[in-house]
Amino acid sequence: MAETKIMLGNEAIARGAYEAGVKVSAAYPGTPSTEISENIIKYPEIYAEWSPNEKVAAEVAIGASLSGVRAMASMKCVGLNVASDPLYTDAYIGVNGGLVVVVADDPGLYSSQNEQDTRCIARAAMIPVIEPSDSAEAKEFTKLAFELSEKYDTPIILRTTTRLAHSQGTVELCERQEIEDKPYERNPQKNVMMPGNAKVRHIFVEERLNKMADDANTMEINKVEYNDTSIGVITSGIPYQYVKEALPNASVLKLGLVHPLPKKLIEEFASKVDTLYIVEELEPVIEEQVKSWGIKAIGKEIFTVQGEYSANMLKERILGQKLELEAAEKVPARPPILCPGCPHRSVYTVMKKLKLHAAGDIGCYTLGAVPPLSVVDTTVCMGASISTLHGMEKAKGKDYIKNWVAVIGDSTFLHTGINSLMNMVYNKATGTVVILDNSTTGMTGHQDHAATGKTLMGDTTYMINIYGVCKAMGIEHVYEVNAFDIAELEKVLKREVARDEISVVITKSRCVLLKGNVFKEKCVPVSDKCKKCGACLRPGCPAITKNEDGTIKIDQTMCNGCGLCMQLCKFGAIEKVGV
Amino acid sequence: METKNIMIVGVGGQGTLLTSRILGGITTKAGFDVKLSEVHGMAQRGGSVVTYVRYGEKVTEPIVEEGQADLLIAFERLEALRYAHFLKKDGVMIINDQRIDPITVVTGVAEYPEGIIEKLSAKYKVISVDAMAEALKLGNSKVFNTIIIGLAAQHMDFSKDEWLHVIEEKVPAKTIEINKKAFEVGYNLGK
């Protein structure tokens, strides 16, 4: 019997890539896609890298494919926006070795800045989409995606969602397929996308999609399960599981290929069921196409375009069942917060004191937007902090941003912030950019990047010097400050914000959760000196709370001894103690 | 057999992932079809986190629906209250009797509810223990969740040896012994 293992959806995709004979994988970390790359490195047969952003990752994979090997790029939903430029055109070029782009959507917004649906982009880019519904399918569909990619000469998007990516299920392991490299042949008509060539390829792309739509009617991954025909459901991905849980007796058309759609198969299925429902999370992508063919179906009239679905929801909306559920208790919310000992808390404490506004970016430090810190005013996308600050200055003049900074993490700076900083220099900005350098990609779970000195595969490598990069752009005022030295940080920030020239302040301190950190001290309150002023409580460190008498208490299991509270106490009521 | 539904709830950073993987390990070993659903990313930074474990002959969806949990393991009191409505009427709730103030309480926007254990005990079968205090007795605060697993083991159909075997597989090598001890503590407390 084949070996079985319980695997995360992402782990199963990595296994699928291995079994499919993939040789090159590139990605930028992004929840919920990160663990794909983290699992791919278990297979030394695959070269795997963290690229600085998703556009670069996609292009690396495209290059590998053109050279004749199977290649994969993976990213989160919004990462696809960054990678769209190469992918829209690669759809015209097609592939040599198979090319699969894994994109992880995030219905319910667990870790994203919007709730976009990859299928909409894929339709616009004319790239086929395949969608698994559990870990076992995640592995099998990954392998199939490579076959389809080569058969139809197209990049394929393997779409997942958070629930699939971060669920574990049983997977049967197979051997790796050794795929011989395809020979490379120069073919500018196909591989050089200038207008004359692209015109011809556009015709091919349309034909390819039509052919695939036709073939989709008999593809095994588009599966009809006839049962009681009073209710028929068209669904795909994780919602298929909700359908099976809520409506075990209904007839189901489960789509594995969700773009292009199998029109004949859908027409036939629709003709055999009394009432047709379309159950898809996020946008009505299947529904709108099906309805455009004159087929009667019920979809977003009773469902939502927001969040995740559930079996209970389907029971209520399709079957009209009144579920007798206990009401949820009204309890205080527990939003995510910066960790005890997080260097961002220290930097924001100083910014708050200086009454600065921050144009924010994507990372743990986005949490600086919420109380009690409330320093971050805007967050758009990766790299946007620097360019939005620049836009404000150009709109309102340099004095308008004298109480503003841009804040961006080290990994995000290297992702796309670097372009924005170049723009500031070029267009004579005077703003201050604060790079919160914690030596890692924090929010996604501590991945290396171009300035950490280590590759995804664990090799030691060159370390991009962020200070040096800023200097090389011609910025005169670049300063590195210890993130926990609040007196120095206050002095530098005050001076640089006031300056009529562009400046960069790099605050340095390793992420408190990084492996290899050693904490030798903890902060301990000295209660007879405590004046109950609350200064130490203001930054919102989760380790510090109040005793009933109003003096403070520091949870010793949480404290890492960063000393921010100690610096804020004017009465010497907090001391550091060695452990 | 009907699919069994377990939920593990707590505060990001408390180790719900390791716990769910131990549960995943033991149910897989026993030959069940198993699905687990985890929370990664932003919520892991001190937010409210929930992990689902389902096992049986054939498991469909990877989440536990409201009103369907057989066993709810809460690593913190307030989180027990937050997810209590997921429990079946005859379900069991195991609570680590610890209070971690959410930022909304720290900043004074909200108040931490009093009498949570009493309130829940009036409605459900509740077993609560100060696992953190027990863990500190063992000299390692991090193993409090293994103590809770020991307690939960008394409400699941696997032998002590099977549990110890899976713990050995899933925890970091250096911490195997202390985790086994912690499991024993919980297992005995749950008797």
Short mmCIF file of N, CA and C in Angstrom, two decimals, chain A residues 150-244:
data_model
loop_
_atom_site.label_atom_id
_atom_site.label_comp_id
_atom_site.label_asym_id
_atom_site.label_seq_id
_atom_site.Cartn_x
_atom_site.Cartn_y
_atom_site.Cartn_z
N GLU A 150 1.51 21.84 -20.29
CA GLU A 150 2.30 21.42 -21.45
C GLU A 150 1.40 21.03 -22.62
N LYS A 151 0.28 20.39 -22.30
CA LYS A 151 -0.62 19.95 -23.37
C LYS A 151 -1.21 21.14 -24.14
N TYR A 152 -1.60 22.19 -23.39
CA TYR A 152 -2.27 23.32 -24.02
C TYR A 152 -1.34 24.51 -24.26
N ASP A 153 -0.06 24.34 -23.90
CA ASP A 153 0.92 25.42 -24.09
C ASP A 153 0.47 26.71 -23.40
N THR A 154 0.21 26.59 -22.11
CA THR A 154 -0.27 27.76 -21.36
C THR A 154 0.19 27.70 -19.91
N PRO A 155 0.45 28.85 -19.31
CA PRO A 155 0.60 28.82 -17.84
C PRO A 155 -0.75 28.47 -17.23
N ILE A 156 -0.74 27.78 -16.09
CA ILE A 156 -1.98 27.41 -15.41
C ILE A 156 -1.95 28.02 -14.01
N ILE A 157 -3.08 28.54 -13.58
CA ILE A 157 -3.17 28.99 -12.18
C ILE A 157 -3.81 27.89 -11.36
N LEU A 158 -3.13 27.48 -10.30
CA LEU A 158 -3.73 26.58 -9.32
C LEU A 158 -4.24 27.49 -8.20
N ARG A 159 -5.56 27.56 -8.07
CA ARG A 159 -6.12 28.48 -7.08
C ARG A 159 -6.47 27.73 -5.80
N THR A 160 -6.03 28.29 -4.67
CA THR A 160 -6.45 27.75 -3.38
C THR A 160 -7.06 28.89 -2.58
N THR A 161 -7.61 28.54 -1.41
CA THR A 161 -8.06 29.57 -0.48
C THR A 161 -7.43 29.25 0.88
N THR A 162 -7.54 30.20 1.80
CA THR A 162 -6.95 30.04 3.13
C THR A 162 -7.37 28.71 3.76
N ARG A 163 -8.65 28.39 3.64
CA ARG A 163 -9.17 27.19 4.31
C ARG A 163 -8.52 25.93 3.75
N LEU A 164 -8.26 25.90 2.47
CA LEU A 164 -7.59 24.74 1.87
C LEU A 164 -6.10 24.77 2.20
N ALA A 165 -5.48 25.93 2.04
CA ALA A 165 -4.04 26.06 2.24
C ALA A 165 -3.64 25.65 3.65
N HIS A 166 -4.50 25.99 4.62
CA HIS A 166 -4.16 25.78 6.03
C HIS A 166 -4.98 24.69 6.69
N SER A 167 -5.56 23.81 5.88
CA SER A 167 -6.19 22.62 6.44
C SER A 167 -5.31 21.43 6.14
N GLN A 168 -5.36 20.46 7.04
CA GLN A 168 -4.61 19.24 6.80
C GLN A 168 -5.58 18.12 6.45
N GLY A 169 -5.15 17.26 5.57
CA GLY A 169 -5.95 16.10 5.21
C GLY A 169 -5.02 14.99 4.74
N THR A 170 -5.60 13.82 4.55
CA THR A 170 -4.79 12.66 4.21
C THR A 170 -4.37 12.69 2.74
N VAL A 171 -3.12 12.39 2.51
CA VAL A 171 -2.56 12.42 1.16
C VAL A 171 -1.78 11.12 0.92
N GLU A 172 -1.98 10.55 -0.25
CA GLU A 172 -1.25 9.35 -0.62
C GLU A 172 0.01 9.75 -1.40
N LEU A 173 1.15 9.30 -0.96
CA LEU A 173 2.40 9.73 -1.59
C LEU A 173 2.74 8.85 -2.80
N CYS A 174 3.28 9.49 -3.85
CA CYS A 174 3.73 8.74 -5.04
C CYS A 174 5.20 9.07 -5.29
N GLU A 175 5.77 8.37 -6.24
CA GLU A 175 7.16 8.61 -6.63
C GLU A 175 7.26 9.90 -7.44
N ARG A 176 8.47 10.46 -7.47
CA ARG A 176 8.71 11.59 -8.36
C ARG A 176 8.82 11.09 -9.79
N GLN A 177 8.18 11.88 -10.67
CA GLN A 177 8.23 11.58 -12.09
C GLN A 177 9.46 12.30 -12.63
N GLU A 178 10.39 11.58 -13.22
CA GLU A 178 11.55 12.29 -13.78
C GLU A 178 11.20 12.76 -15.18
N ILE A 179 11.12 14.05 -15.36
CA ILE A 179 10.73 14.61 -16.65
C ILE A 179 11.99 15.08 -17.37
N GLU A 180 12.16 14.64 -18.57
CA GLU A 180 13.33 15.08 -19.33
C GLU A 180 13.17 16.55 -19.73
N ASP A 181 14.25 17.31 -19.66
CA ASP A 181 14.18 18.71 -20.07
C ASP A 181 13.77 18.79 -21.54
N LYS A 182 12.88 19.75 -21.83
CA LYS A 182 12.52 19.95 -23.24
C LYS A 182 13.66 20.73 -23.91
N PRO A 183 13.95 20.43 -25.18
CA PRO A 183 15.02 21.19 -25.84
C PRO A 183 14.59 22.65 -26.00
N TYR A 184 15.55 23.56 -25.89
CA TYR A 184 15.26 24.98 -26.13
C TYR A 184 15.48 25.30 -27.59
N GLU A 185 14.53 25.94 -28.21
CA GLU A 185 14.71 26.40 -29.59
C GLU A 185 14.35 27.87 -29.67
N ARG A 186 15.20 28.61 -30.34
CA ARG A 186 14.89 30.04 -30.51
C ARG A 186 13.62 30.17 -31.33
N ASN A 187 12.67 30.96 -30.83
CA ASN A 187 11.39 31.10 -31.52
C ASN A 187 10.80 32.48 -31.22
N PRO A 188 11.37 33.52 -31.85
CA PRO A 188 10.95 34.89 -31.51
C PRO A 188 9.46 35.15 -31.75
N GLN A 189 8.87 34.49 -32.75
CA GLN A 189 7.43 34.73 -33.02
C GLN A 189 6.60 34.34 -31.80
N LYS A 190 7.09 33.38 -31.06
CA LYS A 190 6.35 32.91 -29.88
C LYS A 190 6.85 33.57 -28.59
N ASN A 191 8.14 33.82 -28.52
CA ASN A 191 8.72 34.23 -27.23
C ASN A 191 9.06 35.71 -27.12
N VAL A 192 8.99 36.43 -28.22
CA VAL A 192 9.25 37.88 -28.15
C VAL A 192 7.93 38.61 -28.39
N MET A 193 7.36 39.11 -27.32
CA MET A 193 6.04 39.70 -27.44
C MET A 193 6.11 41.18 -27.79
N MET A 194 6.34 41.44 -29.09
CA MET A 194 6.16 42.79 -29.60
C MET A 194 4.89 42.79 -30.44
N PRO A 195 4.38 43.97 -30.77
CA PRO A 195 3.02 44.01 -31.32
C PRO A 195 2.74 43.02 -32.45
N GLY A 196 3.63 42.95 -33.42
CA GLY A 196 3.38 42.06 -34.57
C GLY A 196 3.20 40.61 -34.15
N ASN A 197 4.07 40.16 -33.25
CA ASN A 197 3.99 38.77 -32.78
C ASN A 197 2.79 38.56 -31.87
N ALA A 198 2.56 39.54 -31.01
CA ALA A 198 1.48 39.40 -30.02
C ALA A 198 0.11 39.34 -30.71
N LYS A 199 -0.02 40.05 -31.83
CA LYS A 199 -1.28 40.02 -32.59
C LYS A 199 -1.62 38.58 -33.00
N VAL A 200 -0.59 37.90 -33.48
CA VAL A 200 -0.79 36.51 -33.91
C VAL A 200 -1.06 35.61 -32.71
N ARG A 201 -0.32 35.84 -31.64
CA ARG A 201 -0.48 34.99 -30.46
C ARG A 201 -1.84 35.19 -29.80
N HIS A 202 -2.39 36.42 -29.90
CA HIS A 202 -3.70 36.67 -29.29
C HIS A 202 -4.75 35.73 -29.91
N ILE A 203 -4.61 35.51 -31.20
CA ILE A 203 -5.55 34.60 -31.88
C ILE A 203 -5.38 33.19 -31.31
N PHE A 204 -4.11 32.80 -31.13
CA PHE A 204 -3.82 31.47 -30.57
C PHE A 204 -4.43 31.33 -29.17
N VAL A 205 -4.28 32.39 -28.36
CA VAL A 205 -4.76 32.34 -26.98
C VAL A 205 -6.27 32.10 -26.95
N GLU A 206 -7.00 32.79 -27.83
CA GLU A 206 -8.46 32.62 -27.89
C GLU A 206 -8.81 31.19 -28.32
N GLU A 207 -8.09 30.70 -29.32
CA GLU A 207 -8.36 29.34 -29.80
C GLU A 207 -8.06 28.30 -28.71
N ARG A 208 -6.97 28.56 -28.01
CA ARG A 208 -6.54 27.63 -26.94
C ARG A 208 -7.62 27.52 -25.87
N LEU A 209 -8.16 28.69 -25.50
CA LEU A 209 -9.17 28.71 -24.45
C LEU A 209 -10.45 28.00 -24.93
N ASN A 210 -10.81 28.23 -26.19
CA ASN A 210 -12.00 27.56 -26.73
C ASN A 210 -11.82 26.05 -26.77
N LYS A 211 -10.64 25.64 -27.18
CA LYS A 211 -10.35 24.20 -27.26
C LYS A 211 -10.42 23.58 -25.86
N MET A 212 -9.84 24.30 -24.91
CA MET A 212 -9.82 23.78 -23.55
C MET A 212 -11.24 23.71 -22.98
N ALA A 213 -12.06 24.73 -23.29
CA ALA A 213 -13.45 24.74 -22.81
C ALA A 213 -14.19 23.54 -23.37
N ASP A 214 -13.91 23.22 -24.61
CA ASP A 214 -14.53 22.07 -25.25
C ASP A 214 -14.10 20.77 -24.56
N ASP A 215 -12.80 20.64 -24.39
CA ASP A 215 -12.26 19.43 -23.74
C ASP A 215 -12.73 19.31 -22.29
N ALA A 216 -13.01 20.45 -21.67
CA ALA A 216 -13.39 20.45 -20.25
C ALA A 216 -14.66 19.65 -20.00
N ASN A 217 -15.50 19.51 -21.06
CA ASN A 217 -16.74 18.75 -20.91
C ASN A 217 -16.51 17.30 -20.54
N THR A 218 -15.33 16.79 -20.89
CA THR A 218 -15.05 15.38 -20.60
C THR A 218 -13.86 15.19 -19.67
N MET A 219 -13.36 16.27 -19.10
CA MET A 219 -12.23 16.13 -18.17
C MET A 219 -12.69 15.46 -16.88
N GLU A 220 -11.87 14.55 -16.38
CA GLU A 220 -12.25 13.81 -15.17
C GLU A 220 -12.40 14.71 -13.94
N ILE A 221 -11.66 15.83 -13.93
CA ILE A 221 -11.74 16.69 -12.74
C ILE A 221 -13.04 17.50 -12.69
N ASN A 222 -13.78 17.49 -13.78
CA ASN A 222 -15.14 18.06 -13.74
C ASN A 222 -16.10 16.89 -13.57
N LYS A 223 -16.57 16.72 -12.34
CA LYS A 223 -17.17 15.45 -11.96
C LYS A 223 -18.64 15.64 -11.58
N VAL A 224 -19.53 14.83 -12.20
CA VAL A 224 -20.95 14.90 -11.84
C VAL A 224 -21.27 13.77 -10.87
N GLU A 225 -21.91 14.12 -9.77
CA GLU A 225 -22.37 13.12 -8.80
C GLU A 225 -23.89 13.19 -8.75
N TYR A 226 -24.55 12.32 -9.56
CA TYR A 226 -26.02 12.35 -9.56
C TYR A 226 -26.56 11.64 -8.34
N ASN A 227 -27.57 12.25 -7.76
CA ASN A 227 -28.21 11.76 -6.55
C ASN A 227 -29.66 12.19 -6.68
N ASP A 228 -30.29 12.59 -5.61
CA ASP A 228 -31.62 13.19 -5.70
C ASP A 228 -31.51 14.43 -6.61
N THR A 229 -32.35 14.48 -7.66
CA THR A 229 -32.20 15.57 -8.62
C THR A 229 -33.10 16.78 -8.34
N SER A 230 -33.77 16.78 -7.18
CA SER A 230 -34.60 17.96 -6.90
C SER A 230 -33.69 19.18 -6.63
N ILE A 231 -32.51 18.91 -6.08
CA ILE A 231 -31.54 20.00 -5.90
C ILE A 231 -30.25 19.63 -6.63
N GLY A 232 -29.79 20.54 -7.47
CA GLY A 232 -28.49 20.37 -8.12
C GLY A 232 -27.59 21.51 -7.74
N VAL A 233 -26.33 21.23 -7.50
CA VAL A 233 -25.40 22.28 -7.09
C VAL A 233 -24.16 22.24 -7.97
N ILE A 234 -23.79 23.39 -8.51
CA ILE A 234 -22.49 23.51 -9.18
C ILE A 234 -21.55 24.20 -8.18
N THR A 235 -20.40 23.58 -7.93
CA THR A 235 -19.50 24.14 -6.95
C THR A 235 -18.07 23.72 -7.28
N SER A 236 -17.11 24.22 -6.48
CA SER A 236 -15.71 23.84 -6.67
C SER A 236 -14.95 24.17 -5.40
N GLY A 237 -13.75 23.63 -5.28
CA GLY A 237 -12.87 23.98 -4.15
C GLY A 237 -13.47 23.62 -2.81
N ILE A 238 -13.10 24.39 -1.80
CA ILE A 238 -13.55 24.14 -0.43
C ILE A 238 -15.09 24.17 -0.30
N PRO A 239 -15.79 25.06 -1.01
CA PRO A 239 -17.26 25.05 -0.88
C PRO A 239 -17.88 23.68 -1.21
N TYR A 240 -17.19 22.88 -2.05
CA TYR A 240 -17.67 21.52 -2.33
C TYR A 240 -17.83 20.74 -1.03
N GLN A 241 -16.90 20.91 -0.10
CA GLN A 241 -16.96 20.19 1.18
C GLN A 241 -18.16 20.64 1.99
N TYR A 242 -18.45 21.94 1.94
CA TYR A 242 -19.62 22.45 2.68
C TYR A 242 -20.91 21.88 2.07
N VAL A 243 -20.92 21.78 0.74
CA VAL A 243 -22.09 21.22 0.05
C VAL A 243 -22.29 19.77 0.47
N LYS A 244 -21.21 18.98 0.48
CA LYS A 244 -21.33 17.57 0.84
C LYS A 244 -21.79 17.39 2.28
#
